[in-house]
Short mmCIF file of C-alpha atoms in Angstrom, two decimals:
data_model
loop_
_atom_site.label_atom_id
_atom_site.label_comp_id
_atom_site.label_asym_id
_atom_site.label_seq_id
_atom_site.Cartn_x
_atom_site.Cartn_y
_atom_site.Cartn_z
CA MET A 1 -7.95 55.31 67.26
CA LYS A 2 -5.38 52.60 67.86
CA LEU A 3 -8.12 50.00 68.10
CA SER A 4 -9.58 51.18 64.82
CA PHE A 5 -6.08 51.08 63.20
CA TRP A 6 -5.57 47.43 64.34
CA LYS A 7 -9.05 46.58 63.25
CA LYS A 8 -8.37 47.88 59.76
CA LEU A 9 -5.01 46.08 59.86
CA GLY A 10 -6.71 42.84 60.81
CA PHE A 11 -9.43 43.43 58.21
CA GLY A 12 -6.79 43.88 55.53
CA PHE A 13 -5.03 40.67 56.58
CA LEU A 14 -8.36 38.94 56.59
CA LEU A 15 -9.31 40.05 53.06
CA ALA A 16 -5.87 38.92 51.84
CA ALA A 17 -6.38 35.54 53.56
CA LEU A 18 -9.89 35.13 52.08
CA THR A 19 -8.56 36.04 48.58
CA ILE A 20 -5.78 33.50 48.84
CA VAL A 21 -8.27 30.79 50.05
CA ALA A 22 -10.73 31.53 47.28
CA MET A 23 -7.83 31.60 44.67
CA ASN A 24 -6.44 28.17 46.03
CA SER A 25 -9.96 26.77 45.93
CA ILE A 26 -10.42 27.82 42.29
CA ILE A 27 -6.93 26.57 41.43
CA TYR A 28 -7.42 23.27 43.12
CA SER A 29 -10.76 22.76 41.38
CA GLY A 30 -9.09 23.80 38.07
CA ILE A 31 -6.21 21.31 38.53
CA LYS A 32 -8.56 18.50 39.44
CA THR A 33 -10.76 19.29 36.39
CA GLN A 34 -7.51 19.38 34.33
CA ARG A 35 -6.49 15.96 35.54
CA ASP A 36 -9.96 14.54 34.75
CA THR A 37 -9.96 16.14 31.36
CA THR A 38 -6.49 14.79 30.67
CA GLU A 39 -7.58 11.28 31.54
CA TRP A 40 -10.61 11.61 29.22
CA VAL A 41 -8.32 12.93 26.39
CA HIS A 42 -6.10 9.87 26.90
CA HIS A 43 -9.15 7.66 26.87
CA SER A 44 -10.40 9.11 23.49
CA ASP A 45 -6.86 8.66 22.12
CA SER A 46 -6.94 5.10 23.17
CA VAL A 47 -10.35 4.34 21.56
CA LEU A 48 -9.16 5.95 18.27
CA VAL A 49 -5.92 3.85 18.33
CA GLU A 50 -7.80 0.54 19.10
CA LEU A 51 -10.45 1.39 16.28
CA GLU A 52 -7.54 2.00 13.83
CA GLN A 53 -5.89 -1.18 14.77
CA LEU A 54 -9.13 -3.10 14.22
CA LEU A 55 -9.39 -1.70 10.65
CA VAL A 56 -5.75 -2.72 10.02
CA LEU A 57 -6.55 -6.28 11.20
CA MET A 58 -9.65 -6.40 8.91
CA GLY A 59 -7.52 -5.02 6.04
CA ASP A 60 -4.95 -7.74 6.63
CA ILE A 61 -7.61 -10.43 6.52
CA GLU A 62 -8.97 -9.16 3.16
CA THR A 63 -5.54 -8.70 1.60
CA SER A 64 -4.44 -12.22 2.65
CA GLN A 65 -7.70 -13.57 1.27
CA ARG A 66 -7.27 -11.92 -2.22
CA GLY A 67 -3.52 -12.89 -2.33
CA TYR A 68 -4.35 -16.64 -1.69
CA ILE A 69 -7.26 -16.63 -4.12
CA ILE A 70 -5.12 -15.16 -6.85
CA THR A 71 -1.93 -17.16 -6.31
CA GLY A 72 -3.02 -20.29 -4.42
CA GLU A 73 0.13 -19.92 -2.33
CA SER A 74 -0.45 -20.83 1.43
CA SER A 75 2.13 -18.17 2.52
CA TYR A 76 -0.47 -15.54 1.67
CA LEU A 77 -2.70 -16.90 4.46
CA GLN A 78 -0.21 -16.10 7.35
CA PRO A 79 -1.49 -12.52 7.90
CA TYR A 80 -5.06 -13.96 7.79
CA MET A 81 -4.25 -16.65 10.43
CA TYR A 82 -2.57 -13.98 12.72
CA ALA A 83 -5.27 -11.32 12.37
CA LEU A 84 -8.29 -13.77 12.90
CA PRO A 85 -7.97 -14.22 16.64
CA MET A 86 -6.87 -10.75 17.23
CA VAL A 87 -9.99 -9.14 15.70
CA TRP A 88 -12.45 -10.10 18.37
CA THR A 89 -9.90 -9.23 21.15
CA GLN A 90 -9.76 -5.82 19.53
CA VAL A 91 -13.57 -5.51 19.42
CA ALA A 92 -13.87 -6.46 23.05
CA MET A 93 -11.12 -3.81 23.91
CA VAL A 94 -13.13 -1.13 22.06
CA GLN A 95 -16.34 -2.18 23.76
CA ARG A 96 -14.63 -2.11 27.17
CA LEU A 97 -13.16 1.34 26.51
CA THR A 98 -16.67 2.78 25.35
CA SER A 99 -18.61 1.13 28.13
CA ASP A 100 -19.58 4.62 29.39
CA ASN A 101 -21.01 5.78 26.05
CA ASN A 102 -24.38 4.32 25.05
CA VAL A 103 -24.12 5.53 21.44
CA GLN A 104 -20.74 3.82 20.89
CA GLN A 105 -22.11 0.73 22.54
CA ALA A 106 -24.86 0.71 19.96
CA ASN A 107 -22.23 1.18 17.17
CA ILE A 108 -20.33 -1.80 18.57
CA ARG A 109 -23.47 -4.03 18.51
CA ALA A 110 -23.97 -3.01 14.84
CA LEU A 111 -20.22 -3.68 14.10
CA LYS A 112 -20.08 -7.28 15.42
CA PRO A 113 -22.39 -8.93 13.00
CA LEU A 114 -20.70 -7.03 10.09
CA ILE A 115 -17.20 -8.42 11.19
CA ARG A 116 -18.70 -11.80 11.72
CA SER A 117 -20.26 -11.88 8.20
CA LYS A 118 -16.93 -10.60 6.68
CA ILE A 119 -14.88 -13.28 8.21
CA GLU A 120 -17.40 -15.93 7.25
CA PHE A 121 -17.28 -14.71 3.69
CA VAL A 122 -13.52 -14.65 3.71
CA GLU A 123 -13.41 -18.23 5.08
CA LYS A 124 -15.99 -19.36 2.48
CA THR A 125 -13.90 -17.95 -0.47
CA ILE A 126 -10.77 -19.55 0.82
CA ALA A 127 -12.48 -22.83 1.14
CA GLN A 128 -13.88 -22.43 -2.35
CA ARG A 129 -10.39 -21.75 -3.70
CA ASP A 130 -9.17 -24.93 -2.03
CA SER A 131 -11.98 -27.18 -3.10
CA GLU A 132 -13.37 -25.55 -6.28
CA GLY A 133 -10.50 -23.67 -7.70
CA PHE A 134 -9.58 -20.23 -8.76
CA ALA A 135 -12.47 -19.36 -11.07
CA THR A 136 -15.19 -20.15 -8.59
CA ALA A 137 -13.44 -18.08 -5.85
CA VAL A 138 -13.00 -15.24 -8.18
CA ALA A 139 -16.69 -15.38 -9.12
CA MET A 140 -17.56 -15.23 -5.43
CA LEU A 141 -15.31 -12.22 -5.04
CA LYS A 142 -16.93 -10.50 -8.06
CA THR A 143 -20.38 -10.66 -6.28
CA GLY A 144 -19.13 -7.63 -4.37
CA LYS A 145 -20.38 -8.97 -1.01
CA GLY A 146 -16.94 -8.79 0.54
CA ARG A 147 -16.56 -5.19 -0.53
CA ILE A 148 -19.96 -4.24 0.67
CA LEU A 149 -19.34 -5.78 4.13
CA MET A 150 -15.86 -4.02 4.33
CA ASP A 151 -17.32 -0.74 3.32
CA SER A 152 -20.08 -1.15 6.10
CA ILE A 153 -17.35 -2.03 8.66
CA ARG A 154 -15.44 1.04 7.62
CA SER A 155 -18.61 3.25 7.80
CA VAL A 156 -19.49 2.05 11.38
CA THR A 157 -15.82 2.39 12.42
CA GLN A 158 -15.66 5.88 10.90
CA ARG A 159 -18.87 6.86 12.73
CA MET A 160 -17.25 5.69 16.01
CA GLU A 161 -14.03 7.66 15.22
CA ASP A 162 -16.06 10.77 14.42
CA ILE A 163 -17.76 10.47 17.87
CA GLU A 164 -14.44 10.02 19.56
CA GLU A 165 -12.75 12.85 17.69
CA LYS A 166 -15.57 15.19 18.52
CA LEU A 167 -15.23 14.21 22.19
CA LEU A 168 -11.51 14.66 21.97
CA GLU A 169 -11.93 18.11 20.45
CA GLU A 170 -14.44 19.12 23.14
CA ARG A 171 -12.11 17.79 25.89
CA MET A 172 -9.01 19.47 24.49
CA THR A 173 -11.06 22.73 24.32
CA ALA A 174 -12.25 22.30 27.87
CA SER A 175 -8.62 21.53 28.91
CA ASN A 176 -7.34 24.69 27.28
CA GLN A 177 -10.12 26.82 28.78
CA ASN A 178 -9.51 25.24 32.22
CA PHE A 179 -5.70 25.95 32.11
CA ALA A 180 -6.46 29.54 30.92
CA THR A 181 -8.77 29.97 33.92
CA VAL A 182 -6.18 28.54 36.39
CA GLN A 183 -3.57 30.75 34.86
CA ASN A 184 -5.72 33.83 34.96
CA THR A 185 -6.73 32.93 38.55
CA ILE A 186 -3.09 32.62 39.63
CA ILE A 187 -2.12 35.92 37.97
CA GLY A 188 -5.22 37.85 38.95
CA GLY A 189 -5.51 36.36 42.42
CA SER A 190 -1.84 36.79 43.15
CA ILE A 191 -1.90 40.46 42.08
CA ILE A 192 -4.95 41.11 44.25
CA ALA A 193 -3.41 39.25 47.21
CA LEU A 194 -0.17 40.99 46.73
CA SER A 195 -1.81 44.46 46.53
CA MET A 196 -3.51 43.85 49.82
CA VAL A 197 -0.38 42.47 51.47
CA LEU A 198 1.60 45.49 50.13
CA ILE A 199 -1.06 47.91 51.53
CA THR A 200 -0.73 46.36 54.88
CA GLY A 201 2.96 45.60 54.49
CA GLY A 202 4.00 49.21 55.53
CA LEU A 203 2.50 48.60 58.99
CA ILE A 204 4.40 45.35 59.70
CA THR A 205 7.99 44.62 60.36
CA TYR A 206 11.05 43.99 58.15
CA THR A 207 10.39 40.32 58.43
CA THR A 208 6.94 40.67 56.90
CA THR A 209 8.36 42.85 54.08
CA LYS A 210 10.97 40.23 53.32
CA SER A 211 8.32 37.52 53.13
CA LEU A 212 6.21 39.60 50.78
CA LYS A 213 9.35 40.10 48.49
CA GLU A 214 9.89 36.42 48.46
CA LEU A 215 6.31 35.83 47.39
CA LEU A 216 6.51 38.57 44.74
CA ARG A 217 9.69 36.81 43.36
CA GLY A 218 7.94 33.53 43.16
CA THR A 219 5.00 35.02 41.34
CA GLU A 220 7.35 36.62 38.78
CA TYR A 221 8.93 33.20 38.24
CA LEU A 222 5.64 31.63 37.82
CA GLY A 223 4.42 34.38 35.37
CA LYS A 224 7.56 33.63 33.33
CA GLY A 225 6.62 29.96 33.28
CA ASN A 226 9.18 28.68 35.75
CA LEU A 227 6.97 26.24 37.55
CA ALA A 228 9.90 24.55 39.27
CA HIS A 229 10.65 27.56 41.39
CA ARG A 230 9.55 27.50 45.05
CA VAL A 231 9.29 30.39 47.63
CA HIS A 232 10.96 30.09 51.02
CA VAL A 233 9.34 31.91 54.04
CA THR A 234 10.41 30.97 57.69
CA THR A 235 8.34 33.50 59.68
CA LYS A 236 6.14 30.86 61.16
CA ASP A 237 3.00 32.86 60.51
CA GLU A 238 0.26 33.50 57.96
CA PHE A 239 2.88 34.34 55.34
CA SER A 240 4.49 31.01 55.80
CA ASP A 241 1.21 29.31 55.27
CA LEU A 242 0.73 31.39 52.18
CA ALA A 243 4.16 30.23 50.97
CA SER A 244 3.26 26.61 51.49
CA ALA A 245 -0.04 27.11 49.57
CA PHE A 246 1.85 28.83 46.79
CA ASN A 247 4.39 26.07 46.51
CA ALA A 248 1.54 23.45 46.46
CA MET A 249 -0.12 25.48 43.77
CA ALA A 250 3.12 25.49 41.78
CA GLU A 251 3.61 21.81 42.29
CA ARG A 252 0.17 21.03 40.89
CA LEU A 253 0.69 23.41 37.94
CA GLN A 254 4.04 21.68 37.23
CA VAL A 255 2.21 18.35 37.10
CA SER A 256 -0.16 19.75 34.52
CA GLN A 257 2.79 21.22 32.56
CA HIS A 258 4.33 17.65 32.48
CA GLU A 259 0.99 16.32 31.20
CA LEU A 260 1.06 19.00 28.45
CA TYR A 261 4.62 17.96 27.52
CA ARG A 262 3.44 14.45 27.19
CA LYS A 263 0.83 15.56 24.76
CA ASN A 264 3.60 17.35 22.82
CA GLU A 265 5.56 14.12 22.62
CA LEU A 266 2.64 12.36 21.13
CA LEU A 267 2.43 15.13 18.51
CA GLU A 268 6.06 14.66 17.84
CA LYS A 269 5.54 10.98 17.26
CA GLU A 270 2.71 11.76 14.91
CA THR A 271 5.12 14.15 13.07
CA ALA A 272 7.61 11.30 12.92
CA GLN A 273 5.05 9.16 11.21
CA VAL A 274 4.37 11.87 8.65
CA GLN A 275 8.21 11.89 8.02
CA VAL A 276 8.06 8.15 7.55
CA ALA A 277 5.29 8.60 5.03
CA ASN A 278 7.43 11.24 3.28
CA ILE A 279 10.25 8.72 3.04
CA GLN A 280 7.87 6.17 1.48
CA MET A 281 6.87 8.92 -1.02
CA SER A 282 10.51 9.46 -1.84
CA LEU A 283 10.91 5.72 -2.49
CA LYS A 284 7.95 5.84 -4.85
CA ASN A 285 9.63 8.80 -6.57
CA ASP A 286 12.83 6.80 -6.93
CA GLN A 287 10.70 3.95 -8.52
CA LEU A 288 9.16 6.45 -10.96
CA LYS A 289 12.68 7.67 -11.87
CA ALA A 290 13.72 4.12 -12.51
CA LEU A 291 10.67 3.57 -14.75
CA ASP A 292 11.56 6.82 -16.61
CA ALA A 293 15.06 5.64 -17.09
CA GLU A 294 13.69 2.36 -18.50
CA LYS A 295 11.45 4.31 -20.76
CA ASN A 296 14.44 6.32 -22.11
CA GLU A 297 16.34 3.21 -22.66
CA ILE A 298 13.53 1.59 -24.57
CA LEU A 299 13.05 4.79 -26.59
CA GLY A 300 16.76 4.65 -27.61
CA ILE A 301 16.40 1.11 -28.63
CA VAL A 302 13.34 1.78 -30.72
CA ILE A 303 15.02 4.68 -32.37
CA HIS A 304 17.94 2.53 -33.34
CA ASP A 305 15.78 -0.26 -34.57
CA LEU A 306 13.56 1.94 -36.57
CA LYS A 307 16.41 3.95 -38.20
CA ASN A 308 17.82 1.21 -40.40
CA PRO A 309 14.42 0.07 -41.96
CA LEU A 310 13.43 3.84 -42.45
CA SER A 311 16.76 4.56 -44.09
CA GLY A 312 16.31 1.47 -46.44
CA ILE A 313 12.81 2.62 -47.33
CA LYS A 314 14.02 6.16 -48.01
CA GLY A 315 16.88 4.90 -50.14
CA LEU A 316 14.67 2.56 -52.21
CA ALA A 317 12.03 5.21 -52.66
CA GLN A 318 14.63 7.64 -53.99
CA ILE A 319 15.87 4.99 -56.48
CA LEU A 320 12.17 4.37 -57.60
CA GLU A 321 11.61 8.07 -57.81
CA LYS A 322 14.81 8.86 -59.93
CA GLU A 323 15.21 5.68 -61.95
CA CYS A 324 11.55 4.47 -62.46
CA ALA A 325 11.87 5.03 -66.29
CA THR A 326 15.01 2.79 -66.56
CA LEU A 327 14.01 0.04 -64.04
CA SER A 328 12.52 -3.22 -65.28
CA ALA A 329 9.28 -4.65 -63.79
CA GLU A 330 11.22 -7.23 -62.01
CA GLU A 331 13.56 -4.64 -60.37
CA VAL A 332 10.41 -2.56 -59.33
CA ARG A 333 8.91 -5.71 -57.68
CA GLU A 334 12.20 -6.42 -55.95
CA PHE A 335 12.40 -2.84 -54.59
CA SER A 336 8.77 -2.85 -53.50
CA SER A 337 9.37 -6.34 -51.75
CA ASP A 338 12.34 -4.75 -49.85
CA ILE A 339 10.19 -1.74 -48.95
CA ARG A 340 7.45 -3.99 -47.69
CA THR A 341 9.84 -6.12 -45.62
CA SER A 342 11.28 -3.01 -43.92
CA ALA A 343 7.80 -1.77 -43.28
CA ASP A 344 6.82 -5.14 -41.76
CA ARG A 345 9.78 -4.99 -39.51
CA MET A 346 8.85 -1.57 -38.19
CA PHE A 347 5.16 -2.62 -37.89
CA ASP A 348 6.22 -5.78 -35.88
CA LEU A 349 8.37 -3.58 -33.51
CA ILE A 350 5.68 -1.04 -32.96
CA THR A 351 2.94 -3.71 -32.46
CA ASN A 352 5.11 -5.55 -29.92
CA LEU A 353 5.76 -2.28 -28.07
CA LEU A 354 2.13 -1.54 -27.87
CA ASP A 355 1.46 -5.03 -26.57
CA ILE A 356 4.09 -4.73 -23.89
CA ASN A 357 2.71 -1.31 -22.86
CA ARG A 358 -0.96 -2.59 -22.64
CA ILE A 359 0.15 -5.61 -20.56
CA GLU A 360 2.10 -3.50 -18.09
CA ARG A 361 -0.62 -0.95 -17.76
CA GLY A 362 -3.21 -3.79 -17.25
CA GLY A 363 -4.91 -2.69 -20.47
CA ILE A 364 -5.37 -6.28 -21.72
CA HIS A 365 -8.86 -7.61 -20.92
CA PHE A 366 -8.82 -11.35 -20.65
CA GLU A 367 -12.03 -13.21 -21.54
CA ILE A 368 -11.37 -16.50 -19.68
CA ASP A 369 -13.44 -19.52 -20.73
CA GLU A 370 -13.08 -23.34 -20.88
CA TYR A 371 -11.47 -24.64 -24.14
CA GLN A 372 -10.13 -27.97 -25.22
CA ILE A 373 -6.50 -27.19 -25.91
CA THR A 374 -5.61 -29.69 -28.72
CA PRO A 375 -7.72 -27.95 -31.46
CA ILE A 376 -6.15 -24.55 -30.59
CA VAL A 377 -2.58 -25.86 -30.83
CA GLU A 378 -3.47 -27.85 -34.07
CA HIS A 379 -4.96 -24.70 -35.64
CA VAL A 380 -1.71 -22.77 -35.13
CA PHE A 381 0.27 -25.68 -36.28
CA LYS A 382 -1.54 -25.92 -39.66
CA ARG A 383 -1.13 -22.12 -40.31
CA TYR A 384 2.62 -22.52 -40.38
CA ALA A 385 2.67 -25.45 -42.86
CA VAL A 386 3.36 -23.17 -45.88
CA ARG A 387 6.00 -21.11 -44.12
CA ALA A 388 7.79 -24.24 -42.91
CA GLN A 389 7.60 -25.69 -46.38
CA ALA A 390 9.38 -22.68 -47.85
CA LYS A 391 12.41 -23.66 -45.73
CA ALA A 392 11.96 -27.39 -46.35
CA ILE A 393 11.23 -27.81 -42.55
CA LYS A 394 8.97 -30.74 -41.58
CA LEU A 395 6.34 -30.13 -38.96
CA HIS A 396 5.32 -33.05 -36.66
CA PHE A 397 2.21 -32.86 -34.46
CA SER A 398 1.34 -35.20 -31.68
CA ALA A 399 -1.91 -34.85 -29.46
CA GLU A 400 -2.23 -37.24 -26.51
CA THR A 401 -5.06 -35.56 -24.53
CA SER A 402 -8.50 -34.06 -24.98
CA ALA A 403 -8.50 -32.17 -21.73
CA ARG A 404 -9.55 -28.66 -21.35
CA ILE A 405 -8.08 -25.54 -19.66
CA LEU A 406 -9.31 -22.12 -18.56
CA THR A 407 -7.86 -19.57 -21.08
CA ASP A 408 -8.42 -16.69 -23.35
CA HIS A 409 -8.78 -18.15 -26.81
CA SER A 410 -7.36 -15.22 -28.72
CA ILE A 411 -4.37 -14.63 -26.31
CA MET A 412 -3.54 -18.40 -26.40
CA LEU A 413 -3.40 -18.20 -30.22
CA GLN A 414 -1.05 -15.27 -29.97
CA VAL A 415 1.22 -17.16 -27.54
CA LEU A 416 1.40 -20.30 -29.65
CA ASP A 417 1.90 -18.23 -32.83
CA ASN A 418 4.81 -16.45 -31.44
CA ILE A 419 6.69 -19.53 -30.22
CA LEU A 420 5.94 -21.57 -33.41
CA SER A 421 7.05 -18.59 -35.51
CA ASN A 422 10.34 -18.40 -33.61
CA ALA A 423 10.84 -22.09 -34.13
CA VAL A 424 10.42 -21.84 -37.91
CA LYS A 425 12.39 -18.51 -38.02
CA TYR A 426 15.46 -19.83 -36.21
CA SER A 427 15.48 -23.38 -37.70
CA PRO A 428 17.94 -24.07 -40.52
CA PHE A 429 16.66 -25.46 -43.81
CA ASN A 430 15.72 -29.22 -44.04
CA LYS A 431 15.16 -29.60 -40.32
CA ASN A 432 12.27 -30.79 -38.19
CA ILE A 433 9.90 -29.14 -35.63
CA TYR A 434 7.97 -31.29 -33.20
CA VAL A 435 4.75 -30.10 -31.48
CA ARG A 436 3.37 -32.24 -28.77
CA VAL A 437 0.31 -31.83 -26.42
CA PHE A 438 0.02 -34.18 -23.39
CA GLU A 439 -0.66 -34.52 -19.68
CA PRO A 440 2.55 -34.78 -17.57
CA ASP A 441 0.42 -35.42 -14.44
CA VAL A 442 -3.28 -35.55 -13.45
CA ASP A 443 -3.43 -31.79 -12.81
CA ASN A 444 -1.72 -30.11 -15.76
CA ILE A 445 -1.56 -30.01 -19.49
CA ARG A 446 1.76 -29.41 -21.27
CA ILE A 447 2.52 -28.13 -24.87
CA GLU A 448 6.15 -28.73 -26.08
CA ILE A 449 7.52 -27.14 -29.20
CA ARG A 450 10.97 -28.58 -30.01
CA ASP A 451 13.20 -27.42 -32.94
CA GLU A 452 16.66 -28.46 -34.31
CA GLY A 453 18.03 -24.97 -34.45
CA PRO A 454 21.25 -23.61 -32.87
CA GLY A 455 19.85 -23.67 -29.35
CA PHE A 456 20.84 -21.14 -26.54
CA THR A 457 23.95 -20.48 -24.52
CA ASP A 458 23.79 -20.18 -20.75
CA THR A 459 23.96 -16.35 -21.20
CA ASP A 460 21.01 -16.56 -23.74
CA LYS A 461 18.81 -18.41 -21.29
CA GLN A 462 19.32 -15.83 -18.45
CA LYS A 463 17.91 -13.06 -20.69
CA LEU A 464 15.62 -15.16 -22.83
CA PHE A 465 12.35 -13.58 -21.67
CA GLY A 466 13.65 -10.00 -21.26
CA LYS A 467 12.80 -6.98 -23.23
CA PHE A 468 14.81 -6.38 -26.39
CA ALA A 469 16.92 -9.48 -25.66
CA ARG A 470 19.66 -9.88 -28.11
CA LEU A 471 20.54 -13.57 -28.34
CA SER A 472 23.34 -15.35 -30.18
CA ALA A 473 20.95 -17.17 -32.48
CA GLN A 474 19.86 -15.40 -35.67
CA PRO A 475 17.00 -16.00 -38.08
CA THR A 476 17.96 -18.48 -40.90
CA GLY A 477 15.79 -17.13 -43.58
CA GLY A 478 16.34 -13.38 -43.49
CA GLU A 479 13.39 -12.90 -41.16
CA ASN A 480 13.38 -9.98 -38.75
CA SER A 481 13.31 -10.06 -34.89
CA THR A 482 12.37 -7.26 -32.44
CA GLY A 483 13.54 -9.09 -29.29
CA LEU A 484 10.18 -8.43 -27.65
CA GLY A 485 8.13 -11.58 -28.59
CA LEU A 486 9.15 -13.86 -25.79
CA SER A 487 8.87 -10.99 -23.25
CA ILE A 488 5.18 -10.56 -24.38
CA VAL A 489 4.67 -14.34 -24.33
CA LYS A 490 5.99 -14.62 -20.69
CA LYS A 491 3.74 -11.83 -19.42
CA LEU A 492 0.69 -13.21 -21.17
CA VAL A 493 1.25 -16.76 -19.90
CA ASP A 494 1.83 -15.57 -16.30
CA SER A 495 -1.46 -13.59 -16.58
CA MET A 496 -3.32 -16.79 -17.50
CA LYS A 497 -1.85 -18.69 -14.44
CA GLY A 498 0.44 -20.70 -16.66
CA LYS A 499 4.16 -21.42 -16.73
CA ILE A 500 6.68 -21.23 -19.58
CA TRP A 501 10.30 -22.16 -19.73
CA CYS A 502 12.94 -23.37 -22.16
CA GLU A 503 15.21 -26.42 -22.15
CA SER A 504 18.19 -26.13 -24.50
CA GLU A 505 21.70 -27.29 -24.95
CA PHE A 506 23.70 -24.93 -27.20
CA GLY A 507 24.15 -26.46 -30.73
CA HIS A 508 21.34 -29.07 -30.11
CA GLY A 509 18.12 -27.16 -30.60
CA ALA A 510 15.58 -25.87 -28.10
CA THR A 511 12.38 -26.97 -26.50
CA PHE A 512 9.87 -24.31 -25.34
CA ILE A 513 7.41 -25.83 -22.84
CA LEU A 514 4.00 -24.24 -21.79
CA GLU A 515 2.17 -25.68 -18.80
CA PHE A 516 -1.44 -24.85 -17.67
CA PRO A 517 -3.67 -26.40 -14.96
CA LYS A 518 -6.54 -28.54 -16.25
CA SER A 519 -9.94 -27.11 -15.88
CA ASN A 520 -12.27 -28.95 -13.50
CA LEU A 521 -15.43 -27.07 -14.34
CA ALA A 522 -16.92 -30.15 -15.99
CA GLU A 523 -16.22 -32.13 -12.80
CA GLN A 524 -17.79 -29.56 -10.60
CA VAL A 525 -21.00 -29.51 -12.73
#
């Protein structure tokens, strides 16, 4: 009977030991799998980061190219020069990281010629901008080849990212499942082992019971998530070995927990990036508020400037309505002229506002072509002969070039009309206006319109091209002014790659200067 009892006791301990060994084996396998999965998750993250950096570099190259073609400023090529050597380093890094994936390697092979073609296209357009000028480079851009290549690069890159994200999702799912398996094994195996030990615990000494209680306490800590807790058993027997195995298991789980914390830190960094994006959105909102404030300011100015002519029209119309029977024909004509003048003033204001709005919205379509500039200037000059004659102003025209520029014919007429109109409007009676077209150097054409009016103060010159600019000079023949004309002229000239400025000394007239680069299309042909 005693022998049977000890056999059962030994069998109980044997079952407990086998359970613990099996549990440790599963846990060890799970932790090893968890470590491998974590490494692959990190690997997929690295591939995604490098692909995104590759797209950023290609975007920098394209943005730098467009900026340089539009402006001709070499400073726009700095991002291009930085990104160019980095692109192939980035491609090599992605290729190395995906060397274990045949599908991704095929995608890399498809991506390389696209990147090479895109860079060659960018280099070609930059070279054309340097050697053949803005129009040729823009024409090259309009072929859409660069956009098609960039779209193809994005498509291949997106395909690679989709593959990595799918792998990442699968690996994260496997990681979670593996962790759950380890956790369930720990809890289930510990419960089973503890049950066996407790069954046989009544047959062993107080020391064995104390060891079991220590293990139970360790399991409770583990179940609560306290992986830093360790059990302490000093009996120098199987329970001591079990305690060591338990502590080793807790150690491995703690390492896995630290890895999960690292993943959480990555998520927190991504959250911080979202916060940065929100801040940028807030800045955009501030810009919209500033634009709204500018709109309200313009609206107030428009209401103020429309109120007086509308009041004048209303008053004159009431007089015509009530006194029409007693008014002479001459008085009726005078009132009608005043009404027309007020209406013209409102019409000019509204027209200028619409022009400003179209320019700022990009609503003006420029039809750029090559024109000889002298006939355009002379045409506008002749249109103002009668108006200048009404104020006894003499117009003088001098043309010293037959060169051509790239411009929009109707827009150029509008620019010249505005400036010459101002010269007549602000010039006193019996003065002179000088219009000159010449070449200040081998690359440019200059148009100067000089009057003998009151000129501008230093304060005037600071706000000369601003919206609704109120200057010290006033029209000399009762003409109206909206304060928008020069603002419109400045925006139109800038849009046609020209320059405009004013040279003036207060009390000694003003000279408005327009300068445009000469066209070299004829030379290229």
